[in-house]
Tab-separated table of C-alpha atoms and ligand atoms in Angstrom:
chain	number	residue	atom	x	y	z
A	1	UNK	CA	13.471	-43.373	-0.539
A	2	UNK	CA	13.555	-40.526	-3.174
A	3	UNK	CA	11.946	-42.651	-5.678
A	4	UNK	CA	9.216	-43.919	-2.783
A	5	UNK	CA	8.390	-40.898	-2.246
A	6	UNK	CA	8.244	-38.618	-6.084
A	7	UNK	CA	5.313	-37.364	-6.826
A	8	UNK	CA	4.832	-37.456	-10.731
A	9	UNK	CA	5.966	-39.623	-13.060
A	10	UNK	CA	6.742	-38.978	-16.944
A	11	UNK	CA	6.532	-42.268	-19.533
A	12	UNK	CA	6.509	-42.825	-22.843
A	13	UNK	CA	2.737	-43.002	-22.825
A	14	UNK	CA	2.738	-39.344	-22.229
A	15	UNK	CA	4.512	-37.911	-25.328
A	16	UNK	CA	3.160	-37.507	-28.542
A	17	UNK	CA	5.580	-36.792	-31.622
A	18	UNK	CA	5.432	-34.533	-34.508
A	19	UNK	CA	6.705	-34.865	-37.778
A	20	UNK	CA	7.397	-32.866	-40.695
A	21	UNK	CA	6.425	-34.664	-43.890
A	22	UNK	CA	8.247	-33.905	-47.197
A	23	UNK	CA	7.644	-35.512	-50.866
A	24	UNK	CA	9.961	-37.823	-52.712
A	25	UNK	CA	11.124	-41.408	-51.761
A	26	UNK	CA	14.119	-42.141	-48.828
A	27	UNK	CA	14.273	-38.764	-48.686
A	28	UNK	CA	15.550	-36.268	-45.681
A	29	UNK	CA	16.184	-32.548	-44.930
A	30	UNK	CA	17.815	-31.207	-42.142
A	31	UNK	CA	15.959	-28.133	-40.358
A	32	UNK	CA	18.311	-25.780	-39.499
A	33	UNK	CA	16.627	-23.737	-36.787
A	34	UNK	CA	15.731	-26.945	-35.029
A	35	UNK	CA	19.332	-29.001	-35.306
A	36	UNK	CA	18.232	-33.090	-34.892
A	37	UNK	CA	14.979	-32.443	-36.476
A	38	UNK	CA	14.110	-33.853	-40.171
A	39	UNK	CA	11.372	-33.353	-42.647
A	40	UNK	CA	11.035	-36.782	-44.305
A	41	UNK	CA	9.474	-38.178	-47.088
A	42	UNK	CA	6.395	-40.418	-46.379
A	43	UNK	CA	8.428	-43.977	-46.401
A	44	UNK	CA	10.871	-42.809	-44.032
A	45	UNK	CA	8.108	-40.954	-41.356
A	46	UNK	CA	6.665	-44.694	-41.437
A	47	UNK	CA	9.961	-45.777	-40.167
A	48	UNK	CA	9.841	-43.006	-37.875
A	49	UNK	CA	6.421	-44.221	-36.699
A	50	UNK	CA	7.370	-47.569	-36.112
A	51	UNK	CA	10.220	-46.583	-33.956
A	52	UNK	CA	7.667	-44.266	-32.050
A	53	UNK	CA	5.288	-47.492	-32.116
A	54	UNK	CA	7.982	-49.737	-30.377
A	55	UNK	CA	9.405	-47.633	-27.598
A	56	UNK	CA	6.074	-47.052	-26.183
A	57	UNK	CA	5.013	-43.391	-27.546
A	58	UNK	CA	0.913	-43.699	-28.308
A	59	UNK	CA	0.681	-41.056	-31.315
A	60	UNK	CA	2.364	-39.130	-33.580
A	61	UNK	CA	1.143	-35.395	-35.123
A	62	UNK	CA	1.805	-35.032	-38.833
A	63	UNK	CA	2.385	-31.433	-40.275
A	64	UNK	CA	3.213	-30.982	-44.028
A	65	UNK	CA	5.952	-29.224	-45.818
A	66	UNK	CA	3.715	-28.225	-48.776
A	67	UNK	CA	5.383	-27.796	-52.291
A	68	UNK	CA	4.810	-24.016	-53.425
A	69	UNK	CA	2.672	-24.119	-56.671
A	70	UNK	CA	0.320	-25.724	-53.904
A	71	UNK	CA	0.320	-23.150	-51.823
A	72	UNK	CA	-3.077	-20.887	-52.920
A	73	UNK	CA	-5.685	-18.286	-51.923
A	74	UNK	CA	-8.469	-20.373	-51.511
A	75	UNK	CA	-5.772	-23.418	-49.511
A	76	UNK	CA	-8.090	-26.385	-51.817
A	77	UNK	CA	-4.849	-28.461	-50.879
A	78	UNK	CA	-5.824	-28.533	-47.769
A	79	UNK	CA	-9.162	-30.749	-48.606
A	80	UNK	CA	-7.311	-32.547	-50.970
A	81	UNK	CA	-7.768	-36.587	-50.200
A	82	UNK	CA	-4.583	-36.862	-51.946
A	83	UNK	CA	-2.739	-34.210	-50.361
A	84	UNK	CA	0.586	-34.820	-48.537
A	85	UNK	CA	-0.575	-35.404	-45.315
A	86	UNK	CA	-3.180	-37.299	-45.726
A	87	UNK	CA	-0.987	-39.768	-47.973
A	88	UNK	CA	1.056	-40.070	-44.788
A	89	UNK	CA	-2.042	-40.739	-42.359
A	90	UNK	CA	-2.786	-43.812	-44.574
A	91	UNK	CA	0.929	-45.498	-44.804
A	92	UNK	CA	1.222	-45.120	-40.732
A	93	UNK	CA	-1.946	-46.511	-39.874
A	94	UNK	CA	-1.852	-49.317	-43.078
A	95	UNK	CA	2.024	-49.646	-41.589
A	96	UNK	CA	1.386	-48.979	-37.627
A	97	UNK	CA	-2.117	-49.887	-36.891
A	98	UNK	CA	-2.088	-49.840	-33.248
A	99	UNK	CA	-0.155	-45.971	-33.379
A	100	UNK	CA	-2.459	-43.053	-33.065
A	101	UNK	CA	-2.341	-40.422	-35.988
A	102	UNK	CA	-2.829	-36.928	-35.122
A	103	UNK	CA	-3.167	-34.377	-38.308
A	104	UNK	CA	-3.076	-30.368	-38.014
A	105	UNK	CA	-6.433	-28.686	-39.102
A	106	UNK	CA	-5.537	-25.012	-40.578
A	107	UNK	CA	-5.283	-23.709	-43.634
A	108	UNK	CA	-0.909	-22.101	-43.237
A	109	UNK	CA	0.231	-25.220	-44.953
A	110	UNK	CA	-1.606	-24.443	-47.967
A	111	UNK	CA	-2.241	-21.001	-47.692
A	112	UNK	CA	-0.269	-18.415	-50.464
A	113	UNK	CA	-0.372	-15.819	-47.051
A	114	UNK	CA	0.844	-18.309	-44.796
A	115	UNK	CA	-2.146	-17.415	-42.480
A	116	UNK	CA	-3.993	-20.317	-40.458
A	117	UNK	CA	-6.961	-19.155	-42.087
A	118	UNK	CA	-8.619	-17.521	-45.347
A	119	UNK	CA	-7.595	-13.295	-45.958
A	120	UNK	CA	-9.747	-11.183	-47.591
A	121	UNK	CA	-8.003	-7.486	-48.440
A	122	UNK	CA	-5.889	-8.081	-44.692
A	123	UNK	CA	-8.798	-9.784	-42.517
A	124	UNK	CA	-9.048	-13.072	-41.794
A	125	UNK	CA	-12.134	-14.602	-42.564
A	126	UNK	CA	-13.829	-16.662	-39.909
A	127	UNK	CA	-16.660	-18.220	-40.974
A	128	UNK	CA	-15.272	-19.411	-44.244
A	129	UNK	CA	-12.051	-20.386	-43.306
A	130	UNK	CA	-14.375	-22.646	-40.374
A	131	UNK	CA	-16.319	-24.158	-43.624
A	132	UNK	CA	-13.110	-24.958	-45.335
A	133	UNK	CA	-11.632	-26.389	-42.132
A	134	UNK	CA	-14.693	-29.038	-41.571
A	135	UNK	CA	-13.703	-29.760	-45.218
A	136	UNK	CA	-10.318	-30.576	-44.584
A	137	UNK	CA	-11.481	-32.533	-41.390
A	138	UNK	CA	-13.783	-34.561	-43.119
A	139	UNK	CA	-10.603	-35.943	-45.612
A	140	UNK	CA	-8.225	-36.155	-42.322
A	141	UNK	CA	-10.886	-38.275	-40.815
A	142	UNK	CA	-11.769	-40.454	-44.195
A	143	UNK	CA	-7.806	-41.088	-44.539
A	144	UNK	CA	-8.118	-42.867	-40.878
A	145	UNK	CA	-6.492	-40.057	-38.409
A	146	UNK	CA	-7.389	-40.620	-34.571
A	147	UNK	CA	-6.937	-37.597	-33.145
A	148	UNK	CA	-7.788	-34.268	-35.337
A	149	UNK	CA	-5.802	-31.027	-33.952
A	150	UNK	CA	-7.436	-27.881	-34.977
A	151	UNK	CA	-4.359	-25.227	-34.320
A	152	UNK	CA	-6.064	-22.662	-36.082
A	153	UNK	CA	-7.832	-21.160	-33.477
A	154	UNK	CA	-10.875	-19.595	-35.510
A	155	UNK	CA	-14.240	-19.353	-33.451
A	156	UNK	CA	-16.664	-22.296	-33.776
A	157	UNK	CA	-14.660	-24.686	-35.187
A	158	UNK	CA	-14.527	-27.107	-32.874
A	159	UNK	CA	-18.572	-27.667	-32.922
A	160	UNK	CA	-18.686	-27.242	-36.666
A	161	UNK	CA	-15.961	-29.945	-36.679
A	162	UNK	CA	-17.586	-32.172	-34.283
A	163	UNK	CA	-20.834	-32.027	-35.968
A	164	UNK	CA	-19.454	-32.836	-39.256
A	165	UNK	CA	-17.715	-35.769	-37.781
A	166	UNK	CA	-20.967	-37.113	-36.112
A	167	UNK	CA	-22.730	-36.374	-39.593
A	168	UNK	CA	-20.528	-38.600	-41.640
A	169	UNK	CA	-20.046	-41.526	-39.268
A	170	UNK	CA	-16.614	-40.419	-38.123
A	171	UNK	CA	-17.978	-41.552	-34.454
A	172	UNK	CA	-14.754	-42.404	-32.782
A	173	UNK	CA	-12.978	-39.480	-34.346
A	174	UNK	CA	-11.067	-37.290	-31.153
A	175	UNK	CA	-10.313	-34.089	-31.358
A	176	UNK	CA	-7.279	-32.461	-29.265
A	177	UNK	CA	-8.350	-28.813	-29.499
A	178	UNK	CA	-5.568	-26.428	-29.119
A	179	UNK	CA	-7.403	-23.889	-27.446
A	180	UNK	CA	-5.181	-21.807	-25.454
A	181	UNK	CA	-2.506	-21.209	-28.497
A	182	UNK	CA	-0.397	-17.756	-27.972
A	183	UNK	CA	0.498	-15.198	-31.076
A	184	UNK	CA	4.334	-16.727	-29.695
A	185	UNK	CA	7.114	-15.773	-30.585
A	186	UNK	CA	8.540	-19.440	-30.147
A	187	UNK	CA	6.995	-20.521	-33.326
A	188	UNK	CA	9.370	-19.537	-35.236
A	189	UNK	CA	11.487	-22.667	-35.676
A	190	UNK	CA	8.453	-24.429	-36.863
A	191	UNK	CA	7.419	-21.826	-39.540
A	192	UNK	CA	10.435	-22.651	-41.188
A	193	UNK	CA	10.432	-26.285	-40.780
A	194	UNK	CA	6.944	-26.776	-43.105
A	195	UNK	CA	8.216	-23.517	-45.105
A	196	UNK	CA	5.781	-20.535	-44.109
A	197	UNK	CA	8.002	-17.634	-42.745
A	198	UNK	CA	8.591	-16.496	-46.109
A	199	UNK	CA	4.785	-16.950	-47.079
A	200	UNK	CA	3.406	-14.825	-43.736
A	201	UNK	CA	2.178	-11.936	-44.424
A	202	UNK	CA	1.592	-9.955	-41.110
A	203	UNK	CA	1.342	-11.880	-37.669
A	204	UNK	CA	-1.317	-14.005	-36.530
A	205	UNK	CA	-2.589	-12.123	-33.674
A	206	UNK	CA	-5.711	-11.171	-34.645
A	207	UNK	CA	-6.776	-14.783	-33.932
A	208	UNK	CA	-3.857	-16.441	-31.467
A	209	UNK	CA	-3.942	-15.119	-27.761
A	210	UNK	CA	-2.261	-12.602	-26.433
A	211	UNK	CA	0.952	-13.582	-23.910
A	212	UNK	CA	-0.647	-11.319	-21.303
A	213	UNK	CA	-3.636	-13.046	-20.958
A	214	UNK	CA	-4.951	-16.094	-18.364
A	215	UNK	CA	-8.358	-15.917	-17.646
A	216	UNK	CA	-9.270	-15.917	-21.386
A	217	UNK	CA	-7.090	-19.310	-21.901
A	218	UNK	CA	-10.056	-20.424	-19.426
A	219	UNK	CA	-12.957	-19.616	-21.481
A	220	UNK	CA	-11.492	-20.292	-24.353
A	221	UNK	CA	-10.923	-24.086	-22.752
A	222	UNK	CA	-14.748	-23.772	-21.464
A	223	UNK	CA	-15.986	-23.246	-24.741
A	224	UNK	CA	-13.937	-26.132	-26.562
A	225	UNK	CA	-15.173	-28.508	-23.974
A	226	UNK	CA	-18.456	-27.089	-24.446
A	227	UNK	CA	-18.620	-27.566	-28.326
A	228	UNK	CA	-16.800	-31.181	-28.579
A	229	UNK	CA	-13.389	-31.206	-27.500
A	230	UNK	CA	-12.371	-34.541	-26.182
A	231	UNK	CA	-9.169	-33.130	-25.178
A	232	UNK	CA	-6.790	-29.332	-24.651
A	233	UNK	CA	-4.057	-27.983	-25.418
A	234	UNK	CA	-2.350	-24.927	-23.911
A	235	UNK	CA	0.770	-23.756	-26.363
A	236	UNK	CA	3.383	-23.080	-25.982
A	237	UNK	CA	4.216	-24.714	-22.861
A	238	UNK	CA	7.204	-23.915	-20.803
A	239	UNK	CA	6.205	-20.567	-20.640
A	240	UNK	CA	2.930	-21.145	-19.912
A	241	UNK	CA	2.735	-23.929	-16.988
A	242	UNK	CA	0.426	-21.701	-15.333
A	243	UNK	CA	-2.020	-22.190	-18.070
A	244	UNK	CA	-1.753	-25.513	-17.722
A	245	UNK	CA	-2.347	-26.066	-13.911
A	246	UNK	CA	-5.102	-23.588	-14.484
A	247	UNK	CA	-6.996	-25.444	-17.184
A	248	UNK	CA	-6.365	-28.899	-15.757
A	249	UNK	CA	-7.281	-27.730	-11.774
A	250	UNK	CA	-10.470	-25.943	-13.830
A	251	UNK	CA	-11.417	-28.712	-15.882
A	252	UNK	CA	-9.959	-32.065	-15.241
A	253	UNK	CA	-9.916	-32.285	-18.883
A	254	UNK	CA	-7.345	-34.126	-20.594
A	255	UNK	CA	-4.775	-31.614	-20.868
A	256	UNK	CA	-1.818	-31.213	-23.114
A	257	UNK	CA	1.026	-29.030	-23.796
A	258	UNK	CA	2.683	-28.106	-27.050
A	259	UNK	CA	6.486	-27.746	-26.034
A	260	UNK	CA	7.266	-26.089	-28.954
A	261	UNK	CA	9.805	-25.583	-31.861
A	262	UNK	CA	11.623	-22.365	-29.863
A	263	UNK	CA	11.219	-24.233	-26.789
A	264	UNK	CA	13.264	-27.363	-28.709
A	265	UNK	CA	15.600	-25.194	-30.484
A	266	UNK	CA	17.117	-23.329	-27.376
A	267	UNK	CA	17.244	-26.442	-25.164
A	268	UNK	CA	18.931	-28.150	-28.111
A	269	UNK	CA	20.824	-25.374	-29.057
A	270	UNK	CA	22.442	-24.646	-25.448
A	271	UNK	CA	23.001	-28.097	-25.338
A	272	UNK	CA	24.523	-28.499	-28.405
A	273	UNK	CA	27.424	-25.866	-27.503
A	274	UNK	CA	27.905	-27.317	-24.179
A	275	UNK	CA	26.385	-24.685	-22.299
A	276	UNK	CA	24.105	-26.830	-20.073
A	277	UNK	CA	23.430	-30.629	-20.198
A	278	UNK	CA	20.716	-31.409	-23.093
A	279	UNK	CA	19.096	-34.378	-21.875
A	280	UNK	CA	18.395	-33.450	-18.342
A	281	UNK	CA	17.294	-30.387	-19.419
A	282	UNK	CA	15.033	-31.771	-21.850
A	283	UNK	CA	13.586	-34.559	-19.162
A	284	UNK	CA	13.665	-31.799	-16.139
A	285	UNK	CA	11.299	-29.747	-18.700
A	286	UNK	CA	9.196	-32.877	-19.883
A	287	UNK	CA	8.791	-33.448	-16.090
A	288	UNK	CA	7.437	-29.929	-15.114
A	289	UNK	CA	4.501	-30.244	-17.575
A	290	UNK	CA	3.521	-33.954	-15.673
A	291	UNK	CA	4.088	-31.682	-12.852
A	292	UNK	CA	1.793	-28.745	-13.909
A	293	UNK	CA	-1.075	-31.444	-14.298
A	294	UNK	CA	-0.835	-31.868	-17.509
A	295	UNK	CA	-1.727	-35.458	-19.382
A	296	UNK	CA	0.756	-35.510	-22.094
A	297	UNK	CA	3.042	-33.411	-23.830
A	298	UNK	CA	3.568	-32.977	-27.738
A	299	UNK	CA	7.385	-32.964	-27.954
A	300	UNK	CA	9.686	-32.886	-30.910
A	301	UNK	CA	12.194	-35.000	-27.900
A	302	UNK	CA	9.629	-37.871	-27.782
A	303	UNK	CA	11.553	-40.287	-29.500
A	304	UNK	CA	14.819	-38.820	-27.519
A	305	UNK	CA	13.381	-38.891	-24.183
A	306	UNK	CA	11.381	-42.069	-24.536
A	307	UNK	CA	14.993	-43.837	-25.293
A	308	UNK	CA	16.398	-42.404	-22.085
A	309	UNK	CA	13.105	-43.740	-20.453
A	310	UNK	CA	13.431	-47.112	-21.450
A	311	UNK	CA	17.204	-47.580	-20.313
A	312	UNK	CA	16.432	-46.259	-16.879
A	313	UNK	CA	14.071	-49.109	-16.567
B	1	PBG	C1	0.056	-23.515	-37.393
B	1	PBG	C2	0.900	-24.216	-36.393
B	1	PBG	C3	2.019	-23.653	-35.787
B	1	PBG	C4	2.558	-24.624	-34.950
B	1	PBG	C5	1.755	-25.756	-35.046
B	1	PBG	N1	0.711	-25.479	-35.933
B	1	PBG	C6	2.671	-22.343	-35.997
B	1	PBG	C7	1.881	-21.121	-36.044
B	1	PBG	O1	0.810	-21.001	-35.451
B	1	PBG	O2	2.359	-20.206	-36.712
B	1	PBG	C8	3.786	-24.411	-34.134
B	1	PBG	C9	4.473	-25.602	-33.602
B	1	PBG	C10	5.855	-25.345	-33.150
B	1	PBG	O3	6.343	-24.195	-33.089
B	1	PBG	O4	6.513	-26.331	-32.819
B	1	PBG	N2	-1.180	-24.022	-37.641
């Protein structure tokens, strides 16, 4: 009767995972703040993909740990067609050729400051961080990624990006804009998992939102939409469900949610010293994001949770 009657219902359709791509060959490093979590070298993410592939999970989001003499001013890594993560993009798909490939489009990776985008004497640079941005688009796209993820939430990138895409026959190209993305706190994790806490210089909140805000998550949404988005994404997520059942009641936009590296690393964390139990914690929180009205959740528990899924069956 319980099951006759639930409301929402989470699959491995809904997750999408992200991995941390390192150089070298069969190749893996533990992340400390996020215990379970690897960076791996390219032939072991394909592995990774695969798995992803098999149990049911539609796409996976690549992020780069960048080596540091690559690491500049001007981020020309980032455009690189040779760079890391585009190197990766083109073993999954010539690997995994029905998996989507997501790929992150700011400048941190590659950046000497660790900022998302270009600095000038302390300010962030807008405009010509957007230029080098469609740049590094355009080689995401040309190395075969589905799905691009702009997380550097400059203004105008999303048309600029769209526009470029349309320009150079990149037609089918999606972008998953994250568009409500907080100056969090629950980053952290992450920062050291592609090696930029050391690098930042300041915080980012000159161009991520502020935690009090709502009604700005809204037009920032809008104004995605408006310029190209096919798609949303409110981050972080747990603590920001309202977010996402305002943006999805709003819209009816596909909507995602970032649970992030913080959000991993206590649930894993708790769990791991047998303060509360980890994996119905992790599917009660997978669950409240379906719940929330959101489409699909980027999770570093995909593979995890999708397991659990497919033995319930
Ligand atoms: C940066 C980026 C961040 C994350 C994804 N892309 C961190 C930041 O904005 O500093 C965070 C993801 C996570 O914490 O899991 N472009």
């Amino acid at each position: 009767m319980r099951a006759l009657v639930q409301e929402n219902v989470l699959s491995a359709a809904d997750l999408i995972l992200p991995l941390f791509v390192k150089d070298g060959h069969n190749s893996r490093d533990p992340i400390s703040s996020m215990p379970g979590v690897e960076r791996l070298s390219i032939d072991l993410v394909v592995v990774a993909a695969q798995e992803a592939f098999d149990l049911g999970i539609p796409a996976v989001c690549l992020f780069p740990y960048t080596l540091d003499h690559l690491r500049t001013l001007d981020c020309a890594e980032a455009w690189n067609p040779d760079n890391l993560s585009n190197r990766a993009v083109r073993a999954i798909k010539a690997a995994v050729p029905g998996l989507l490939v997501m790929t992150d489009v700011a400048l941190d990776p590659y950046n000497a400051l660790g900022h998302d985008g270009l600095v000038q004497e302390g300010i962030i640079l807008n405009d010509e961080t957007v230029a080098a941005l469609v740049k590094m688009a355009l080689a995401q796209a040309a190395a075969g990624a589905d799905i691009l993820g702009p997380s550097d939430m400059m203004d105008g990138r999303i048309g600029a990006i769209r526009a470029a895409l349309e320009e150079h026959g990149f037609k089918d190209v999606a972008i998953l804009s994250y568009s409500a993305k907080y100056a969090s706190g629950f980053y952290g994790p992450f920062r050291d998992a592609v090696g930029a806490s050391g690098a930042l210089v300041g915080d980012k909140k000159t161009y991520q939102m502020n935690p009090a805000n709502a009604d700005e998550a809204l037009r920032l949404v809008e104004r995605d939409l408006a310029e190209g988005a096919d798609m949303v994404m409110v981050k972080p997520g747990l603590a920001y469900l309202d977010i996402c059942y305002r943006v999805k009641q709003a819209f009816g936009a596909p909507t995602f949610a970032y649970q992030v590296s913080g959000e991993y690393a206590m649930i894993e964390g708790a769990a791991r010293n047998g303060w509360i139990d980890g994996d119905k914690v992790m599917m009660e929180s997978l669950m409240a994001f379906k719940r929330a009205g959101c489409d699909g959740i980027l999770t570093y528990f995909a593979l995890r949770a999708a397991r659990l899924l497919q033995h319930k069956d």
